[in-house]
């Protein structure tokens, strides 16, 4: 179950960091902020988890209503037209890595059926679509010249989106590193940072005349952690050192690719899409509140604070600079004054401080003293993720407050339900409608309270390849029959189409807590 992806991942990090590294490897934390200890942080979590919309809720003028997808999850054509192998191709082709032996070899076949996908977006009245570029499709071995057929594919897609009056919003890295770069050391190798900046420049040159909105990374916290520490995602490493080094390379890559993109396209709007979780203290004790702040720093700020403030948050009590190979001048290199912050948010976590006994059992307890558990109060999706709309409110409000009211885009939110067609072919996924309605209510409240949110992208346009879960989790607003590749808009997609067309949530009575 992918709940492990974020929540247990963090406790795994805590335990392994604490257990694995001798104190001698660490130098005192001179490059981290003390954001985790910010005095007087108002607890944002309140018991309220319902947002009344008994009357219509209007969204700001020109609000973007979109969907999000990722190359490996939808494109297929894994070895066509000169595409290079990616770490996800290699991982999925390794027996035992993916549920049911599924692969993204064909996925939704969007490499051939992208016109159908744009038809779906049109039918849903979308004015924005977030998709990712497959690095090995446009630069097969991660360096050197572009693969023109790969560029052509994205170029046609961009043109067709613009023609449909849909804003193309490009994610430059949604987890599919060229395998050749992995063979050269991957993200733990800091040479991958300049490779990434070169690739970003290449794409900006090819598409930047028509595309204005870019995200450098998708969820660095997730791919660095799951791919390098837990080993449940590509490239499948289980190494704390790799985790720490990959973190630093990605932070460096964020800075260098930001500069490369701006140098190529000065008017581009450049952000990054971060996985965020509302970190609620389990109790009102000072220890738990501090633990929740540390969890917030690790999960939400580890790739944001370096970009915006040129420093690491104090998520680990001491930053292992030597292990991470932080060199002098790196802090400035990590800076990327993002034009917007992309937030991917699905749920919250409940954080407590480890007991004295638990701390004593870890020799380096000062490194990451937090315990994270999933929330249990709200209903669960078929993936087991708790539905907790307040989490979206809390995170958006917190980021707004702590980063001086930045421009925010909700770059992902959504839910997995297995509802399929009934006898008449209709997919009545009312639970998905409830999910998006409640999260949008929470978002509308955050906007009313002052957040500058420009768009919402439902994950996902259509059912697709859900990483280690294969095809077993369906997140789409459109249903995909993976045997025939037929796409059918679900009831949630129809509902979303109305919301997008009216730029408003229709009235709906709140149900009591
Ligand atoms: C996010 C990923 C996205 C998809 C959704 C369900 O963490 O960015 O690719 O897997 O979760």
Short mmCIF file of C-alpha atoms and ligand atoms in Angstrom, two decimals:
data_model
loop_
_atom_site.label_atom_id
_atom_site.label_comp_id
_atom_site.label_asym_id
_atom_site.label_seq_id
_atom_site.Cartn_x
_atom_site.Cartn_y
_atom_site.Cartn_z
CA UNK A 1 0.00 0.00 0.00
CA UNK A 2 1.44 3.33 -0.98
CA UNK A 3 0.62 4.94 2.29
CA UNK A 4 4.15 3.90 3.07
CA UNK A 5 5.21 6.34 0.39
CA UNK A 6 5.08 9.33 2.59
CA UNK A 7 4.14 8.60 6.13
CA UNK A 8 6.10 5.55 7.01
CA UNK A 9 8.87 6.78 4.78
CA UNK A 10 9.47 9.58 7.17
CA UNK A 11 9.68 7.31 10.17
CA UNK A 12 11.95 4.98 8.19
CA UNK A 13 14.16 7.96 7.57
CA UNK A 14 14.11 8.81 11.22
CA UNK A 15 15.07 5.35 12.30
CA UNK A 16 17.70 4.75 9.70
CA UNK A 17 19.27 8.17 10.00
CA UNK A 18 19.42 7.69 13.70
CA UNK A 19 20.84 4.23 13.53
CA UNK A 20 23.12 4.32 10.55
CA UNK A 21 25.37 7.31 10.78
CA UNK A 22 28.17 7.69 13.25
CA UNK A 23 28.34 11.12 14.83
CA UNK A 24 31.78 11.68 13.32
CA UNK A 25 30.24 11.95 9.88
CA UNK A 26 28.38 15.03 10.90
CA UNK A 27 29.56 18.53 11.28
CA UNK A 28 27.64 21.12 13.19
CA UNK A 29 24.73 22.55 11.33
CA UNK A 30 26.00 25.82 9.98
CA UNK A 31 23.95 25.90 6.83
CA UNK A 32 20.47 25.13 8.05
CA UNK A 33 17.87 27.58 9.15
CA UNK A 34 16.13 27.34 12.45
CA UNK A 35 12.75 27.49 10.77
CA UNK A 36 11.70 24.37 12.60
CA UNK A 37 11.96 26.24 15.85
CA UNK A 38 10.28 29.45 14.75
CA UNK A 39 8.88 30.94 17.89
CA UNK A 40 5.20 31.68 18.15
CA UNK A 41 4.01 29.59 15.24
CA UNK A 42 0.26 29.59 15.47
CA UNK A 43 -1.08 26.04 15.28
CA UNK A 44 -3.07 26.00 12.08
CA UNK A 45 -4.78 22.71 12.58
CA UNK A 46 -8.21 23.20 14.02
CA UNK A 47 -10.82 20.55 14.72
CA UNK A 48 -12.94 21.90 11.89
CA UNK A 49 -12.88 19.71 8.83
CA UNK A 50 -16.02 20.82 7.03
CA UNK A 51 -16.29 23.87 4.85
CA UNK A 52 -19.81 25.02 4.32
CA UNK A 53 -20.86 25.91 0.81
CA UNK A 54 -24.58 26.14 1.12
CA UNK A 55 -24.30 28.92 -1.42
CA UNK A 56 -22.20 28.99 -4.57
CA UNK A 57 -18.46 29.61 -4.07
CA UNK A 58 -16.85 31.69 -6.79
CA UNK A 59 -13.18 31.30 -7.60
CA UNK A 60 -10.95 34.24 -8.57
CA UNK A 61 -11.22 35.56 -12.10
CA UNK A 62 -8.95 33.72 -14.56
CA UNK A 63 -8.54 30.79 -12.19
CA UNK A 64 -6.93 27.77 -13.84
CA UNK A 65 -8.90 24.54 -13.83
CA UNK A 66 -6.72 21.69 -14.90
CA UNK A 67 -5.65 18.11 -14.70
CA UNK A 68 -2.19 16.65 -14.17
CA UNK A 69 -0.42 13.67 -15.72
CA UNK A 70 3.15 12.37 -15.95
CA UNK A 71 5.01 10.96 -18.94
CA UNK A 72 5.83 7.51 -17.61
CA UNK A 73 2.32 7.08 -16.20
CA UNK A 74 0.51 7.70 -19.49
CA UNK A 75 2.69 7.73 -22.60
CA UNK A 76 3.78 4.15 -23.22
CA UNK A 77 5.95 3.86 -26.37
CA UNK A 78 8.82 3.19 -24.03
CA UNK A 79 11.31 2.37 -26.79
CA UNK A 80 9.85 4.10 -29.83
CA UNK A 81 11.27 6.81 -32.07
CA UNK A 82 14.68 6.85 -30.47
CA UNK A 83 13.58 7.16 -26.85
CA UNK A 84 16.27 6.09 -24.38
CA UNK A 85 15.69 3.78 -21.45
CA UNK A 86 14.64 5.43 -18.19
CA UNK A 87 15.11 4.22 -14.63
CA UNK A 88 11.39 3.47 -14.54
CA UNK A 89 11.66 1.28 -17.66
CA UNK A 90 14.47 -0.64 -16.00
CA UNK A 91 12.71 -0.84 -12.63
CA UNK A 92 9.37 -1.96 -14.04
CA UNK A 93 11.10 -4.58 -16.18
CA UNK A 94 12.72 -6.04 -13.07
CA UNK A 95 10.55 -8.88 -11.76
CA UNK A 96 8.93 -8.28 -8.40
CA UNK A 97 9.13 -4.51 -8.35
CA UNK A 98 5.63 -3.59 -9.53
CA UNK A 99 2.30 -4.92 -8.36
CA UNK A 100 1.02 -7.62 -10.70
CA UNK A 101 4.10 -7.33 -12.90
CA UNK A 102 2.59 -4.27 -14.62
CA UNK A 103 4.81 -1.91 -16.60
CA UNK A 104 4.46 1.48 -18.25
CA UNK A 105 5.46 0.03 -21.64
CA UNK A 106 2.03 0.91 -23.03
CA UNK A 107 0.29 2.66 -20.11
CA UNK A 108 -2.50 4.83 -21.60
CA UNK A 109 -0.73 4.84 -24.98
CA UNK A 110 -0.86 8.62 -24.94
CA UNK A 111 2.16 8.79 -27.20
CA UNK A 112 -0.27 7.75 -29.93
CA UNK A 113 -3.59 8.81 -28.46
CA UNK A 114 -2.81 12.33 -27.26
CA UNK A 115 -5.54 13.74 -29.48
CA UNK A 116 -8.08 11.66 -27.54
CA UNK A 117 -6.65 13.06 -24.32
CA UNK A 118 -7.07 16.63 -25.51
CA UNK A 119 -10.63 15.79 -26.47
CA UNK A 120 -11.22 14.73 -22.86
CA UNK A 121 -9.79 18.01 -21.60
CA UNK A 122 -11.98 19.99 -23.93
CA UNK A 123 -15.03 18.06 -22.79
CA UNK A 124 -14.08 18.93 -19.22
CA UNK A 125 -13.79 22.65 -20.08
CA UNK A 126 -10.22 22.78 -18.80
CA UNK A 127 -8.04 25.82 -19.30
CA UNK A 128 -4.83 24.28 -17.98
CA UNK A 129 -3.07 20.95 -18.27
CA UNK A 130 0.03 19.88 -16.39
CA UNK A 131 2.10 17.17 -18.06
CA UNK A 132 5.69 16.08 -17.90
CA UNK A 133 8.45 15.70 -20.44
CA UNK A 134 10.22 12.36 -20.50
CA UNK A 135 13.89 13.29 -20.32
CA UNK A 136 15.10 10.13 -22.16
CA UNK A 137 12.55 10.74 -24.92
CA UNK A 138 14.09 14.09 -25.77
CA UNK A 139 17.69 13.38 -24.74
CA UNK A 140 18.05 9.58 -24.78
CA UNK A 141 21.22 9.19 -22.75
CA UNK A 142 20.87 12.30 -20.60
CA UNK A 143 23.46 14.36 -22.44
CA UNK A 144 24.22 15.40 -25.97
CA UNK A 145 21.89 16.40 -28.77
CA UNK A 146 18.12 16.29 -28.74
CA UNK A 147 16.13 13.42 -30.20
CA UNK A 148 14.08 15.38 -32.72
CA UNK A 149 11.24 12.87 -32.83
CA UNK A 150 10.84 13.20 -29.08
CA UNK A 151 10.80 16.98 -29.29
CA UNK A 152 8.28 16.80 -32.14
CA UNK A 153 5.89 14.80 -29.98
CA UNK A 154 5.83 17.45 -27.26
CA UNK A 155 5.78 20.23 -29.78
CA UNK A 156 2.62 18.86 -31.39
CA UNK A 157 1.07 18.38 -27.96
CA UNK A 158 1.81 21.96 -26.97
CA UNK A 159 0.37 23.30 -30.24
CA UNK A 160 -2.79 21.26 -29.85
CA UNK A 161 -3.27 22.39 -26.26
CA UNK A 162 -2.86 26.03 -27.24
CA UNK A 163 -5.26 25.52 -30.09
CA UNK A 164 -7.77 24.14 -27.56
CA UNK A 165 -7.14 27.20 -25.37
CA UNK A 166 -5.60 25.07 -22.67
CA UNK A 167 -2.48 26.37 -20.92
CA UNK A 168 0.38 23.89 -21.24
CA UNK A 169 2.13 23.59 -17.90
CA UNK A 170 5.27 21.51 -18.14
CA UNK A 171 6.94 19.44 -15.46
CA UNK A 172 10.55 18.89 -16.49
CA UNK A 173 11.22 15.93 -14.23
CA UNK A 174 8.52 13.55 -13.09
CA UNK A 175 10.82 10.73 -11.98
CA UNK A 176 12.07 9.14 -15.24
CA UNK A 177 15.82 9.73 -15.22
CA UNK A 178 17.71 8.43 -18.27
CA UNK A 179 19.15 5.06 -17.28
CA UNK A 180 22.54 6.12 -18.68
CA UNK A 181 22.75 8.82 -16.02
CA UNK A 182 21.75 6.34 -13.33
CA UNK A 183 24.60 4.12 -14.54
CA UNK A 184 26.90 7.11 -14.02
CA UNK A 185 25.77 7.48 -10.39
CA UNK A 186 22.28 8.99 -10.74
CA UNK A 187 21.01 11.68 -8.39
CA UNK A 188 23.51 10.86 -5.63
CA UNK A 189 26.19 11.99 -8.09
CA UNK A 190 26.37 15.78 -8.13
CA UNK A 191 27.34 15.74 -11.83
CA UNK A 192 23.68 14.97 -12.53
CA UNK A 193 22.84 18.59 -11.61
CA UNK A 194 24.62 20.19 -14.60
CA UNK A 195 23.22 17.41 -16.83
CA UNK A 196 19.73 18.38 -15.71
CA UNK A 197 20.37 22.08 -16.34
CA UNK A 198 21.55 21.27 -19.89
CA UNK A 199 18.44 19.21 -20.55
CA UNK A 200 16.21 21.99 -19.21
CA UNK A 201 17.89 24.48 -21.52
CA UNK A 202 17.36 22.14 -24.46
CA UNK A 203 13.64 21.83 -23.73
CA UNK A 204 13.25 25.55 -23.07
CA UNK A 205 14.85 26.26 -26.42
CA UNK A 206 12.52 23.86 -28.20
CA UNK A 207 9.23 24.74 -26.52
CA UNK A 208 9.75 27.98 -24.64
CA UNK A 209 8.48 30.10 -27.50
CA UNK A 210 5.02 28.71 -26.74
CA UNK A 211 5.16 27.52 -23.12
CA UNK A 212 5.31 30.04 -20.27
CA UNK A 213 4.69 27.90 -17.18
CA UNK A 214 7.24 25.36 -15.98
CA UNK A 215 7.92 23.16 -13.01
CA UNK A 216 11.48 21.98 -12.54
CA UNK A 217 10.70 18.93 -10.41
CA UNK A 218 7.76 16.87 -9.32
CA UNK A 219 7.86 15.88 -5.65
CA UNK A 220 11.59 15.70 -5.04
CA UNK A 221 10.91 14.52 -1.51
CA UNK A 222 9.07 11.49 -2.87
CA UNK A 223 11.52 10.36 -5.54
CA UNK A 224 14.61 11.03 -3.46
CA UNK A 225 13.19 9.13 -0.52
CA UNK A 226 11.35 6.27 -2.23
CA UNK A 227 13.97 5.73 -4.89
CA UNK A 228 17.09 6.02 -2.72
CA UNK A 229 16.23 5.22 0.87
CA UNK A 230 13.22 2.93 0.77
CA UNK A 231 13.89 1.31 -2.58
CA UNK A 232 10.21 0.93 -3.46
CA UNK A 233 10.50 3.22 -6.50
CA UNK A 234 13.13 3.48 -9.24
CA UNK A 235 16.07 3.20 -9.08
CA UNK A 236 15.43 1.03 -6.03
CA UNK A 237 18.34 1.99 -3.77
CA UNK A 238 18.14 1.45 -0.04
CA UNK A 239 20.88 3.70 1.19
CA UNK A 240 20.80 6.54 3.62
CA UNK A 241 23.93 8.05 2.12
CA UNK A 242 22.35 7.97 -1.35
CA UNK A 243 19.26 9.63 0.06
CA UNK A 244 21.29 12.47 1.56
CA UNK A 245 23.47 12.94 -1.51
CA UNK A 246 20.55 12.78 -3.92
CA UNK A 247 18.79 15.43 -1.82
CA UNK A 248 21.70 17.79 -2.23
CA UNK A 249 22.15 17.14 -5.96
CA UNK A 250 18.46 17.84 -6.55
CA UNK A 251 18.70 21.07 -4.59
CA UNK A 252 21.71 22.08 -6.65
CA UNK A 253 19.90 21.05 -9.83
CA UNK A 254 16.92 23.17 -8.85
CA UNK A 255 19.17 26.22 -8.67
CA UNK A 256 21.15 25.58 -11.84
CA UNK A 257 18.17 24.59 -13.96
CA UNK A 258 16.23 27.63 -12.74
CA UNK A 259 19.04 29.86 -13.98
CA UNK A 260 19.34 27.94 -17.26
CA UNK A 261 15.63 28.29 -17.97
CA UNK A 262 15.56 32.00 -17.14
CA UNK A 263 18.66 32.62 -19.25
CA UNK A 264 16.97 30.92 -22.21
CA UNK A 265 13.47 32.31 -21.64
CA UNK A 266 13.61 35.36 -19.35
CA UNK A 267 9.84 35.77 -19.20
CA UNK A 268 9.13 32.13 -18.25
CA UNK A 269 7.27 31.50 -15.01
CA UNK A 270 9.24 28.85 -13.18
CA UNK A 271 8.13 26.86 -10.16
CA UNK A 272 8.49 23.40 -8.77
CA UNK A 273 5.80 20.95 -7.59
CA UNK A 274 6.32 19.80 -4.02
CA UNK A 275 4.57 17.01 -2.17
CA UNK A 276 3.21 18.57 0.98
CA UNK A 277 1.52 17.07 4.00
CA UNK A 278 -0.19 18.87 6.86
CA UNK A 279 1.83 17.87 9.92
CA UNK A 280 -0.40 17.94 12.99
CA UNK A 281 0.96 17.43 16.48
CA UNK A 282 -0.63 14.40 18.14
CA UNK A 283 -1.17 16.32 21.39
CA UNK A 284 -0.73 19.86 22.65
CA UNK A 285 2.52 18.96 24.41
CA UNK A 286 5.56 21.07 23.54
CA UNK A 287 7.45 17.93 22.48
CA UNK A 288 4.80 16.91 19.97
CA UNK A 289 4.51 20.45 18.61
CA UNK A 290 8.25 20.56 18.09
CA UNK A 291 8.17 17.15 16.45
CA UNK A 292 5.41 18.38 14.10
CA UNK A 293 7.58 21.36 13.17
CA UNK A 294 10.46 19.06 12.36
CA UNK A 295 8.19 16.86 10.24
CA UNK A 296 6.96 19.97 8.41
CA UNK A 297 10.56 21.00 7.74
CA UNK A 298 11.52 17.58 6.42
CA UNK A 299 8.49 16.85 4.28
CA UNK A 300 7.50 20.31 3.10
CA UNK A 301 10.59 22.51 3.22
CA UNK A 302 13.55 20.23 2.40
CA UNK A 303 13.46 21.36 -1.25
CA UNK A 304 11.79 24.74 -0.75
CA UNK A 305 13.89 26.49 1.86
CA UNK A 306 17.11 25.85 -0.16
CA UNK A 307 15.47 27.33 -3.26
CA UNK A 308 13.95 30.39 -1.65
CA UNK A 309 16.36 31.08 1.18
CA UNK A 310 19.58 29.33 0.22
CA UNK A 311 19.73 27.08 3.31
CA UNK A 312 18.50 23.76 4.62
CA UNK A 313 15.69 23.74 7.17
CA UNK A 314 16.58 22.30 10.51
CA UNK A 315 14.80 19.02 9.90
CA UNK A 316 17.76 17.02 11.02
CA UNK A 317 19.22 18.36 14.23
CA UNK A 318 22.61 18.38 12.54
CA UNK A 319 23.08 18.60 8.83
CA UNK A 320 25.48 15.89 7.65
CA UNK A 321 27.39 18.26 5.40
CA UNK A 322 30.29 15.92 4.86
CA UNK A 323 28.13 12.99 3.90
CA UNK A 324 26.00 15.16 1.65
CA UNK A 325 29.16 16.55 0.07
CA UNK A 326 28.06 20.13 0.57
CA UNK A 327 30.81 22.33 -0.82
CA UNK A 328 31.52 25.95 -0.22
CA UNK A 329 29.38 28.11 -2.47
CA UNK A 330 26.67 25.45 -2.74
CA UNK A 331 24.14 27.38 -0.71
CA UNK A 332 24.09 30.16 -3.27
CA UNK A 333 23.95 27.64 -6.08
CA UNK A 334 20.79 26.08 -4.59
CA UNK A 335 18.93 29.37 -4.76
CA UNK A 336 16.02 29.44 -7.18
CA UNK A 337 13.68 32.38 -6.60
CA UNK A 338 10.63 30.49 -7.83
CA UNK A 339 7.84 32.44 -9.48
CA UNK A 340 5.29 30.11 -7.93
CA UNK A 341 5.12 27.20 -5.54
CA UNK A 342 3.35 24.10 -6.81
CA UNK A 343 1.65 22.14 -4.05
CA UNK A 344 0.66 18.50 -4.42
CA UNK A 345 -1.48 17.63 -1.44
CA UNK A 346 -3.44 14.53 -0.60
CA UNK A 347 -3.54 14.15 3.19
CA UNK A 348 -2.15 14.94 6.64
CA UNK A 349 0.01 13.14 9.14
CA UNK A 350 -0.14 13.02 12.91
CA UNK A 351 3.22 13.65 14.51
CA UNK A 352 4.51 12.85 17.96
CA UNK A 353 7.85 12.98 19.70
CA UNK A 354 9.49 9.65 20.37
CA UNK A 355 9.45 8.60 24.02
CA UNK A 356 12.63 8.76 26.06
CA UNK A 357 12.94 5.01 25.69
CA UNK A 358 12.59 5.25 21.91
CA UNK A 359 15.14 8.03 21.87
CA UNK A 360 17.55 6.08 23.99
CA UNK A 361 17.30 3.12 21.68
CA UNK A 362 18.59 5.33 18.89
CA UNK A 363 22.10 6.52 19.52
CA UNK A 364 21.73 9.55 17.28
CA UNK A 365 18.26 10.50 18.49
CA UNK A 366 19.02 14.16 17.93
CA UNK A 367 18.99 13.66 14.20
CA UNK A 368 15.32 13.35 13.41
CA UNK A 369 13.22 12.82 16.50
CA UNK A 370 9.71 12.43 15.07
CA UNK A 371 7.12 9.70 14.76
CA UNK A 372 4.54 10.04 12.01
CA UNK A 373 1.26 8.20 11.77
CA UNK A 374 -1.59 8.47 9.33
CA UNK A 375 -4.78 10.25 10.32
CA UNK A 376 -7.56 7.85 11.16
CA UNK A 377 -10.60 10.10 11.61
CA UNK A 378 -11.57 10.76 8.03
CA UNK A 379 -12.92 8.32 5.44
CA UNK A 380 -10.35 6.43 3.36
CA UNK A 381 -9.92 6.17 -0.39
CA UNK A 382 -9.37 2.78 -1.99
CA UNK A 383 -5.67 3.45 -1.58
CA UNK A 384 -6.14 3.80 2.18
CA UNK A 385 -5.36 7.52 2.15
CA UNK A 386 -7.35 9.53 4.67
CA UNK A 387 -9.59 12.24 3.21
CA UNK A 388 -8.86 15.40 5.19
CA UNK A 389 -9.69 18.63 3.32
CA UNK A 390 -8.48 20.72 6.24
CA UNK A 391 -4.96 19.57 5.32
CA UNK A 392 -5.12 21.60 2.12
CA UNK A 393 -6.30 24.66 3.98
CA UNK A 394 -3.59 24.32 6.61
CA UNK A 395 -0.70 23.85 4.19
CA UNK A 396 -1.77 26.64 1.84
CA UNK A 397 -2.29 29.00 4.79
CA UNK A 398 1.05 28.07 6.32
CA UNK A 399 3.05 28.49 3.11
CA UNK A 400 1.26 31.78 2.48
CA UNK A 401 2.20 33.02 5.91
CA UNK A 402 5.76 31.75 6.06
CA UNK A 403 6.86 32.72 2.56
CA UNK A 404 5.32 36.14 2.28
CA UNK A 405 2.23 35.28 0.25
CA UNK A 406 3.83 33.53 -2.73
CA UNK A 407 1.91 32.64 -5.87
CA UNK A 408 0.64 29.09 -5.38
CA UNK A 409 -0.66 26.56 -7.87
CA UNK A 410 -2.28 23.38 -6.63
CA UNK A 411 -0.44 21.06 -8.97
CA UNK A 412 -2.07 17.83 -7.75
CA UNK A 413 -4.82 16.53 -5.53
CA UNK A 414 -7.04 13.54 -6.06
CA UNK A 415 -8.21 10.15 -4.91
CA UNK A 416 -8.17 6.54 -5.97
CA UNK A 417 -11.46 4.66 -6.32
CA UNK A 418 -11.98 1.57 -8.38
CA UNK A 419 -15.50 2.43 -9.65
CA UNK A 420 -16.00 1.11 -13.15
CA UNK A 421 -18.78 1.33 -15.74
CA UNK A 422 -22.25 0.15 -14.72
CA UNK A 423 -24.59 -1.75 -17.06
CA UNK A 424 -25.19 1.45 -19.02
CA UNK A 425 -21.52 2.30 -19.19
CA UNK A 426 -21.80 5.13 -16.67
CA UNK A 427 -19.08 5.49 -14.03
CA UNK A 428 -20.80 6.81 -10.94
CA UNK A 429 -17.83 7.83 -8.84
CA UNK A 430 -19.67 10.08 -6.42
CA UNK A 431 -16.98 9.65 -3.76
CA UNK A 432 -14.50 11.34 -6.10
CA UNK A 433 -16.90 14.23 -6.58
CA UNK A 434 -17.16 14.55 -2.79
CA UNK A 435 -13.38 14.52 -2.50
CA UNK A 436 -12.73 17.30 -4.99
CA UNK A 437 -15.68 19.34 -3.73
CA UNK A 438 -14.42 19.25 -0.16
CA UNK A 439 -10.81 19.99 -1.07
CA UNK A 440 -11.95 22.86 -3.26
CA UNK A 441 -14.08 24.23 -0.45
CA UNK A 442 -10.99 24.19 1.76
CA UNK A 443 -8.99 25.89 -0.96
CA UNK A 444 -11.63 28.56 -1.45
CA UNK A 445 -11.45 29.30 2.27
CA UNK A 446 -7.67 29.66 2.09
CA UNK A 447 -8.06 32.05 -0.83
CA UNK A 448 -10.67 34.05 1.07
CA UNK A 449 -8.20 34.20 3.98
CA UNK A 450 -5.55 35.75 1.74
CA UNK A 451 -3.72 32.99 -0.15
CA UNK A 452 -2.75 33.81 -3.74
CA UNK A 453 -3.77 30.56 -5.45
CA UNK A 454 -3.94 30.64 -9.23
CA UNK A 455 -5.05 27.12 -10.18
CA UNK A 456 -6.13 23.61 -9.21
CA UNK A 457 -5.02 20.48 -11.08
CA UNK A 458 -6.89 17.30 -10.36
CA UNK A 459 -4.76 14.18 -10.29
CA UNK A 460 -5.46 12.83 -12.80
CA UNK A 461 -6.97 13.38 -16.23
CA UNK A 462 -7.47 9.63 -16.58
CA UNK A 463 -6.67 6.35 -14.84
CA UNK A 464 -3.02 5.49 -15.39
CA UNK A 465 0.05 3.58 -14.25
CA UNK A 466 0.35 4.28 -10.54
CA UNK A 467 4.06 3.55 -10.00
CA UNK A 468 4.73 0.55 -7.76
CA UNK A 469 0.97 -0.12 -7.65
CA UNK A 470 0.77 -0.65 -11.39
CA UNK A 471 -2.77 -0.28 -12.73
CA UNK A 472 -4.47 -1.21 -9.47
CA UNK A 473 -5.21 2.36 -8.35
CA UNK A 474 -7.52 4.50 -10.46
CA UNK A 475 -7.21 8.26 -9.89
CA UNK A 476 -8.74 9.50 -13.15
CA UNK A 477 -11.62 11.83 -13.93
CA UNK A 478 -11.87 9.64 -17.01
CA UNK A 479 -11.95 5.85 -16.93
CA UNK A 480 -9.47 3.93 -19.05
CA UNK A 481 -10.16 0.41 -20.23
CA UNK A 482 -6.57 -0.77 -20.41
CA UNK A 483 -7.46 -3.59 -22.83
CA UNK A 484 -8.98 -1.36 -25.48
CA UNK A 485 -7.53 2.00 -24.36
CA UNK A 486 -11.04 3.41 -24.54
CA UNK A 487 -11.47 6.50 -22.39
CA UNK A 488 -14.84 7.33 -20.77
CA UNK A 489 -15.46 10.46 -18.75
CA UNK A 490 -16.61 9.56 -15.24
CA UNK A 491 -19.39 11.39 -13.41
CA UNK A 492 -16.62 13.23 -11.53
CA UNK A 493 -15.25 14.47 -14.86
CA UNK A 494 -18.68 15.80 -15.78
CA UNK A 495 -19.00 17.50 -12.43
CA UNK A 496 -15.52 19.01 -12.79
CA UNK A 497 -16.47 20.26 -16.26
CA UNK A 498 -19.34 22.24 -14.69
CA UNK A 499 -17.12 23.66 -11.99
CA UNK A 500 -14.55 24.72 -14.58
CA UNK A 501 -17.17 26.26 -16.87
CA UNK A 502 -18.79 28.27 -14.10
CA UNK A 503 -15.52 28.99 -12.25
CA UNK A 504 -17.47 28.15 -9.13
CA UNK A 505 -18.47 25.34 -6.82
CA UNK A 506 -22.21 24.79 -6.94
CA UNK A 507 -24.06 25.06 -3.62
CA UNK A 508 -23.90 21.97 -1.49
CA UNK A 509 -24.93 21.58 2.14
CA UNK A 510 -22.09 20.64 4.49
CA UNK A 511 -22.51 17.40 6.33
CA UNK A 512 -21.92 17.63 10.05
CA UNK A 513 -18.51 16.55 11.41
C1 LIG B 1 1.77 11.86 -6.53
C2 LIG B 1 2.60 11.72 -7.80
C3 LIG B 1 1.76 11.34 -9.00
C4 LIG B 1 0.73 10.28 -8.62
C5 LIG B 1 -0.09 10.73 -7.44
C6 LIG B 1 -1.17 9.77 -7.03
O1 LIG B 1 2.60 11.72 -5.43
O2 LIG B 1 3.23 12.94 -8.08
O3 LIG B 1 2.61 10.92 -10.02
O4 LIG B 1 1.36 9.09 -8.38
O5 LIG B 1 0.78 10.90 -6.34
#
